C-alpha atoms as a printed R data frame, in Angstrom:
   type eleno elety resid chain resno       x      y      z
1  ATOM     1    CA   MET     A     1 -52.708 59.454 27.496
2  ATOM     2    CA   LYS     A     2 -49.012 59.174 26.670
3  ATOM     3    CA   TYR     A     3 -48.172 61.061 29.875
4  ATOM     4    CA   ILE     A     4 -49.734 58.198 31.795
5  ATOM     5    CA   LEU     A     5 -48.106 55.374 29.809
6  ATOM     6    CA   ILE     A     6 -44.513 56.639 29.967
7  ATOM     7    CA   PRO     A     7 -44.166 56.411 33.788
8  ATOM     8    CA   ILE     A     8 -45.814 52.966 33.755
9  ATOM     9    CA   ILE     A     9 -43.341 51.700 31.136
10 ATOM    10    CA   VAL     A    10 -40.377 53.137 33.041
11 ATOM    11    CA   LEU     A    11 -41.628 51.607 36.289
12 ATOM    12    CA   LEU     A    12 -42.118 48.183 34.714
13 ATOM    13    CA   SER     A    13 -38.687 48.186 33.109
14 ATOM    14    CA   GLY     A    14 -37.166 49.033 36.498
15 ATOM    15    CA   CYS     A    15 -38.974 46.091 38.073
16 ATOM    16    CA   MET     A    16 -37.792 43.774 35.322
17 ATOM    17    CA   THR     A    17 -34.196 44.906 35.847
18 ATOM    18    CA   THR     A    18 -34.507 44.325 39.588
19 ATOM    19    CA   GLY     A    19 -35.942 40.878 38.926
20 ATOM    20    CA   ALA     A    20 -33.066 40.007 36.623
21 ATOM    21    CA   VAL     A    21 -30.492 41.133 39.198
22 ATOM    22    CA   VAL     A    22 -32.183 39.131 41.958
23 ATOM    23    CA   ASP     A    23 -32.371 36.071 39.688
24 ATOM    24    CA   THR     A    24 -28.679 36.316 38.821
25 ATOM    25    CA   ALA     A    25 -27.684 36.779 42.458
26 ATOM    26    CA   SER     A    26 -29.770 33.830 43.615
27 ATOM    27    CA   SER     A    27 -28.312 31.631 40.869
28 ATOM    28    CA   ALA     A    28 -24.810 32.576 42.010
29 ATOM    29    CA   VAL     A    29 -25.658 31.711 45.631
30 ATOM    30    CA   ILE     A    30 -27.113 28.339 44.630
31 ATOM    31    CA   SER     A    31 -24.092 27.524 42.477
32 ATOM    32    CA   THR     A    32 -21.747 28.455 45.321
33 ATOM    33    CA   GLY     A    33 -23.717 26.258 47.717
34 ATOM    34    CA   GLU     A    34 -23.518 23.323 45.324
35 ATOM    35    CA   LEU     A    35 -19.777 23.866 44.949
36 ATOM    36    CA   VAL     A    36 -19.313 23.822 48.735
37 ATOM    37    CA   VAL     A    37 -21.336 20.607 49.082
38 ATOM    38    CA   ASP     A    38 -19.413 18.955 46.243
39 ATOM    39    CA   THR     A    39 -16.097 19.996 47.800
40 ATOM    40    CA   ILE     A    40 -17.073 18.603 51.199
41 ATOM    41    CA   ASP     A    41 -18.267 15.418 49.523
42 ATOM    42    CA   LEU     A    42 -14.946 15.122 47.682
43 ATOM    43    CA   ILE     A    43 -12.937 15.556 50.883
44 ATOM    44    CA   THR     A    44 -15.039 13.299 53.109
45 ATOM    45    CA   PRO     A    45 -17.034 10.918 50.897
46 ATOM    46    CA   ASP     A    46 -17.231  8.158 53.518
47 ATOM    47    CA   ILE     A    47 -18.911 10.391 56.107
48 ATOM    48    CA   ILE     A    48 -21.528 11.937 53.818
49 ATOM    49    CA   ASP     A    49 -22.140  8.890 51.561
50 ATOM    50    CA   ASP     A    50 -22.338  6.257 54.264
51 ATOM    51    CA   ASP     A    51 -23.457  3.230 52.247
């Protein structure tokens, strides 16, 4: 029985690591996108925020 559980545990921990890496990378991309939008808004507020 333990010969079946060990590969399953290793496989699941690999998936969790991959998920964490993907989550971190996507958070970095979103933060970068927000920074770009904020920078453009700072430079040209009258064009983007046309009130």
